[in-house]
Structures are given as C-alpha cells and as structure tokens.
Amino acid sequence: DCGVWTAPRAGYTRLLIDIVEEDGSVEKVDFGVYEMIENIDKQFLKARTAEEKGGDFNGNKGNLWKCTWKSGEVPKFTTDYSESDFGVEDIPLTGAAREYSYDLKTNKDKLSKAKTEITDFITSLNELSDSDPDAIKTWYESKMDMDLFIKPYAINVILGMWDDYWCNSNNFYFYFDKDGKAYFIPYD
C-alpha cells in the first residue's frame, strides 16, 4: 500500500492434513496457521522488472545479496568489513556450515566480480563528504533507488520492527540490477 514494490508478498495459510488409515477412515489433523513469504530469488527479481510490469528492476540477472548477521559482523556498509564477510552460503547436511554477512544468492559462479561491485559501492558510499549535500544527493540518485530505501526504513521504524537494517543491520537483501543500480529489499 505504501509503494514498496520490492517487498516480498506474504499471506497466511491453515495447514490441514488428511491421514488415511489402513481401514479407509480419515483423520483430519490441524497443524495451525502459518505465514507464507515469497522467496527472494531470480523469479522474485523477474516479477519486479519493468518488462514484467511489476517494478523497475532492469532485468533479473544482476547480483542479489542477502545481508544478515552471520560471520560475526553485521552488514553495515562501512569500509571496516573483512574479506571473509562476503561469500556464497554452504550448509551441508553434515559438517560445518559456511555463512556470510553478505551472502551472494545469484551469479554464484561470479563471486569475485559481484564482490568487487558491492565493495566498490561501499567504498564510494563511505567516501562521500558530509560538507557537500548536493554531491551526496547526486550520488544516491545515480547509485540507488532512494525511495525504496527510505519507505521501508520509515515503515519499519513506525511499526517498531527492530530486526532489520535500521536497528541492527540484519535481515534484508540488496540487489544490483544489470545497470549497476542498487535496490534495498526489506525482509523478515
């Protein structure tokens, strides 16, 4: 309702399972109500392209990062990051999992290139001077969709949602479309 076309769709469902006994009788088991949240992946990105008329992404082939508190540091977009903060999550059935604060979800075979794109963005962001507001505005307008950063930020503050970027730098996605424009995607 607030024009945040990057927000995943969500709904509720009641899970009822019919268990058929050997004698043919049916027992209905009610597992309660669950929240369904749209998966953020290439299909999500495609549905929000200008071509599909669901948003303004220029294609769905860019680099999608899930940003969470995984590697011991939060993804706060400052230059004090570690090289080990960026990667492709690997959670095997046995053995140790590898998780990252900046977890690449698309183009996983091009991690190095994607990492360069996001670290260049972070470096450029942190080089902005507070003394030149016009340069800051110009940078943001050329590098990001600021409405889609500010609107979810404001909504989450109003609703008291603390488990996201504005409070603890956690649980959001960041997408660079094929033109390199960055989009904030709220989540969780």
Coordinates of C-alpha atoms in Angstrom, one line a residue:
D1 CA 0.0 0.0 0.0
C2 CA 3.0 2.3 0.5
G3 CA 4.5 1.7 -2.9
V4 CA 7.3 -0.6 -1.8
W5 CA 7.2 -2.9 -4.8
T6 CA 10.4 -4.7 -3.6
A7 CA 8.7 -6.1 -0.5
P8 CA 8.0 -9.9 -0.8
R9 CA 4.4 -10.9 -0.9
A10 CA 3.1 -12.6 2.2
G11 CA -0.1 -14.4 3.3
Y12 CA -1.4 -16.9 5.8
T13 CA -2.5 -20.4 5.3
R14 CA -4.0 -23.0 7.6
L15 CA -2.4 -26.4 7.2
L16 CA -4.8 -29.3 7.4
I17 CA -3.6 -32.9 6.6
D18 CA -5.9 -35.8 6.0
I19 CA -4.3 -39.1 7.3
V20 CA -5.9 -42.1 5.6
E21 CA -5.9 -45.1 7.9
E22 CA -5.5 -48.7 6.7
D23 CA -9.2 -49.3 7.3
G24 CA -10.0 -46.3 5.0
S25 CA -11.0 -43.9 7.7
V26 CA -9.7 -40.4 7.5
E27 CA -8.3 -38.5 10.4
K28 CA -8.0 -34.7 9.9
V29 CA -5.0 -33.2 11.6
D30 CA -4.9 -29.4 12.1
F31 CA -1.3 -28.1 12.2
G32 CA -2.4 -24.5 12.7
V33 CA -1.8 -21.2 10.8
Y34 CA 1.5 -20.5 9.1
E35 CA 2.9 -17.4 7.4
M36 CA 3.9 -17.9 3.7
I37 CA 6.5 -15.4 2.5
E38 CA 7.6 -15.1 -1.2
N39 CA 11.1 -16.4 -1.8
I40 CA 13.5 -13.8 -2.9
D41 CA 15.3 -15.3 -5.9
K42 CA 15.6 -14.8 -9.6
Q43 CA 11.8 -15.4 -10.1
F44 CA 11.1 -12.7 -7.5
L45 CA 13.5 -10.3 -9.3
K46 CA 12.0 -11.2 -12.7
A47 CA 8.4 -10.5 -11.5
R48 CA 9.6 -7.0 -10.5
T49 CA 11.2 -5.9 -13.7
A50 CA 9.9 -3.1 -15.9
E51 CA 9.4 -5.7 -18.6
E52 CA 7.0 -7.8 -16.4
K53 CA 5.4 -4.5 -15.2
G54 CA 6.0 -5.5 -11.5
G55 CA 8.6 -2.9 -10.7
D56 CA 11.6 -1.1 -12.1
F57 CA 14.4 -3.6 -12.0
N58 CA 16.4 -3.6 -15.2
G59 CA 16.4 -7.4 -15.6
N60 CA 16.9 -10.2 -13.1
K61 CA 20.4 -11.1 -14.0
G62 CA 22.2 -8.8 -11.5
N63 CA 23.8 -9.6 -8.2
L64 CA 21.5 -10.3 -5.3
W65 CA 22.9 -10.3 -1.8
K66 CA 21.2 -11.5 1.4
C67 CA 22.5 -9.4 4.3
T68 CA 22.4 -10.9 7.7
W69 CA 24.4 -11.2 10.9
K70 CA 26.2 -14.4 10.1
S71 CA 30.0 -14.1 10.1
G72 CA 30.3 -12.3 13.4
E73 CA 29.9 -8.9 11.8
V74 CA 26.7 -7.2 10.6
P75 CA 26.4 -5.9 7.0
K76 CA 26.5 -2.2 7.8
F77 CA 28.0 -0.9 4.5
T78 CA 31.1 0.6 6.1
T79 CA 34.7 0.0 4.9
D80 CA 35.7 -1.9 8.1
Y81 CA 34.4 -5.1 6.5
S82 CA 36.6 -8.2 6.3
E83 CA 37.1 -10.3 3.1
S84 CA 35.5 -13.2 4.9
D85 CA 32.2 -11.3 5.2
F86 CA 31.4 -12.0 1.5
G87 CA 30.7 -15.4 0.1
V88 CA 28.2 -18.0 -1.0
E89 CA 26.5 -19.8 1.8
D90 CA 27.1 -23.5 2.1
I91 CA 25.1 -25.5 4.7
P92 CA 25.9 -29.2 4.3
L93 CA 23.9 -32.0 5.9
T94 CA 27.0 -32.9 7.9
G95 CA 30.0 -30.8 8.8
A96 CA 30.5 -27.1 9.4
A97 CA 28.3 -24.5 7.6
R98 CA 29.9 -21.5 5.9
E99 CA 27.7 -18.4 6.3
Y100 CA 28.5 -14.8 5.4
S101 CA 27.2 -11.4 6.3
Y102 CA 26.9 -10.6 2.6
D103 CA 25.6 -13.9 1.1
L104 CA 25.5 -13.9 -2.7
K105 CA 22.3 -15.5 -3.9
T106 CA 22.6 -15.1 -7.7
N107 CA 25.6 -15.5 -10.1
K108 CA 27.3 -17.6 -7.5
D109 CA 29.9 -18.6 -10.1
K110 CA 30.9 -15.0 -10.5
L111 CA 31.5 -14.2 -6.8
S112 CA 34.7 -12.2 -7.4
K113 CA 33.0 -9.9 -9.8
A114 CA 30.0 -9.5 -7.6
K115 CA 32.2 -8.8 -4.6
T116 CA 34.0 -6.1 -6.5
E117 CA 30.7 -4.5 -7.4
I118 CA 29.4 -4.4 -3.8
T119 CA 32.8 -3.4 -2.2
D120 CA 33.2 -0.6 -4.8
F121 CA 29.7 0.6 -3.8
I122 CA 30.6 0.5 -0.1
T123 CA 33.9 2.4 -0.7
S124 CA 32.2 5.0 -2.9
L125 CA 29.4 5.5 -0.3
N126 CA 31.9 6.0 2.5
E127 CA 34.0 8.5 0.5
L128 CA 31.1 10.9 0.4
S129 CA 31.8 14.2 2.2
D130 CA 29.2 15.5 4.7
S131 CA 30.2 19.0 3.6
D132 CA 28.7 18.6 0.1
P133 CA 25.0 17.7 0.3
D134 CA 24.5 18.2 -3.4
A135 CA 27.2 15.6 -4.2
I136 CA 25.6 13.2 -1.7
K137 CA 22.2 13.6 -3.4
T138 CA 23.6 13.2 -6.8
W139 CA 25.5 10.0 -5.8
Y140 CA 22.4 8.4 -4.2
E141 CA 20.2 9.3 -7.2
S142 CA 22.7 7.7 -9.6
K143 CA 23.6 4.6 -7.5
M144 CA 20.4 3.7 -5.6
D145 CA 16.6 3.9 -5.7
M146 CA 16.3 6.0 -2.5
D147 CA 12.5 5.9 -2.3
L148 CA 12.8 2.1 -2.0
F149 CA 15.3 2.5 0.8
I150 CA 13.6 5.3 2.8
K151 CA 10.0 4.0 2.6
P152 CA 10.6 0.5 4.2
Y153 CA 13.0 2.2 6.7
A154 CA 10.3 4.6 7.8
I155 CA 7.6 1.9 7.9
N156 CA 9.8 -0.4 10.0
V157 CA 10.6 2.5 12.4
I158 CA 6.9 3.3 12.8
L159 CA 5.9 -0.3 13.3
G160 CA 8.7 -0.9 15.8
M161 CA 10.4 -3.6 13.6
W162 CA 13.9 -3.8 15.1
D163 CA 15.3 -6.9 13.3
D164 CA 16.3 -5.2 10.1
Y165 CA 18.7 -2.6 8.7
W166 CA 17.7 0.4 10.7
C167 CA 18.3 -1.1 14.1
N168 CA 20.7 -4.0 14.0
S169 CA 21.8 -4.1 10.3
N170 CA 20.1 -7.5 9.8
N171 CA 17.8 -9.4 7.5
F172 CA 17.5 -7.5 4.2
Y173 CA 18.5 -8.0 0.6
F174 CA 20.5 -5.7 -1.7
Y175 CA 20.2 -6.1 -5.4
F176 CA 22.3 -4.6 -8.2
D177 CA 20.5 -4.7 -11.5
K178 CA 22.3 -5.1 -14.8
D179 CA 22.9 -1.4 -14.9
G180 CA 24.5 -1.5 -11.5
K181 CA 21.7 0.4 -9.8
A182 CA 21.2 -0.7 -6.2
Y183 CA 17.9 -1.6 -4.6
F184 CA 17.1 -2.3 -0.9
I185 CA 14.7 -5.2 -0.4
P186 CA 13.2 -5.5 3.0
Y187 CA 12.8 -8.9 4.5
D188 CA 11.9 -10.8 7.7

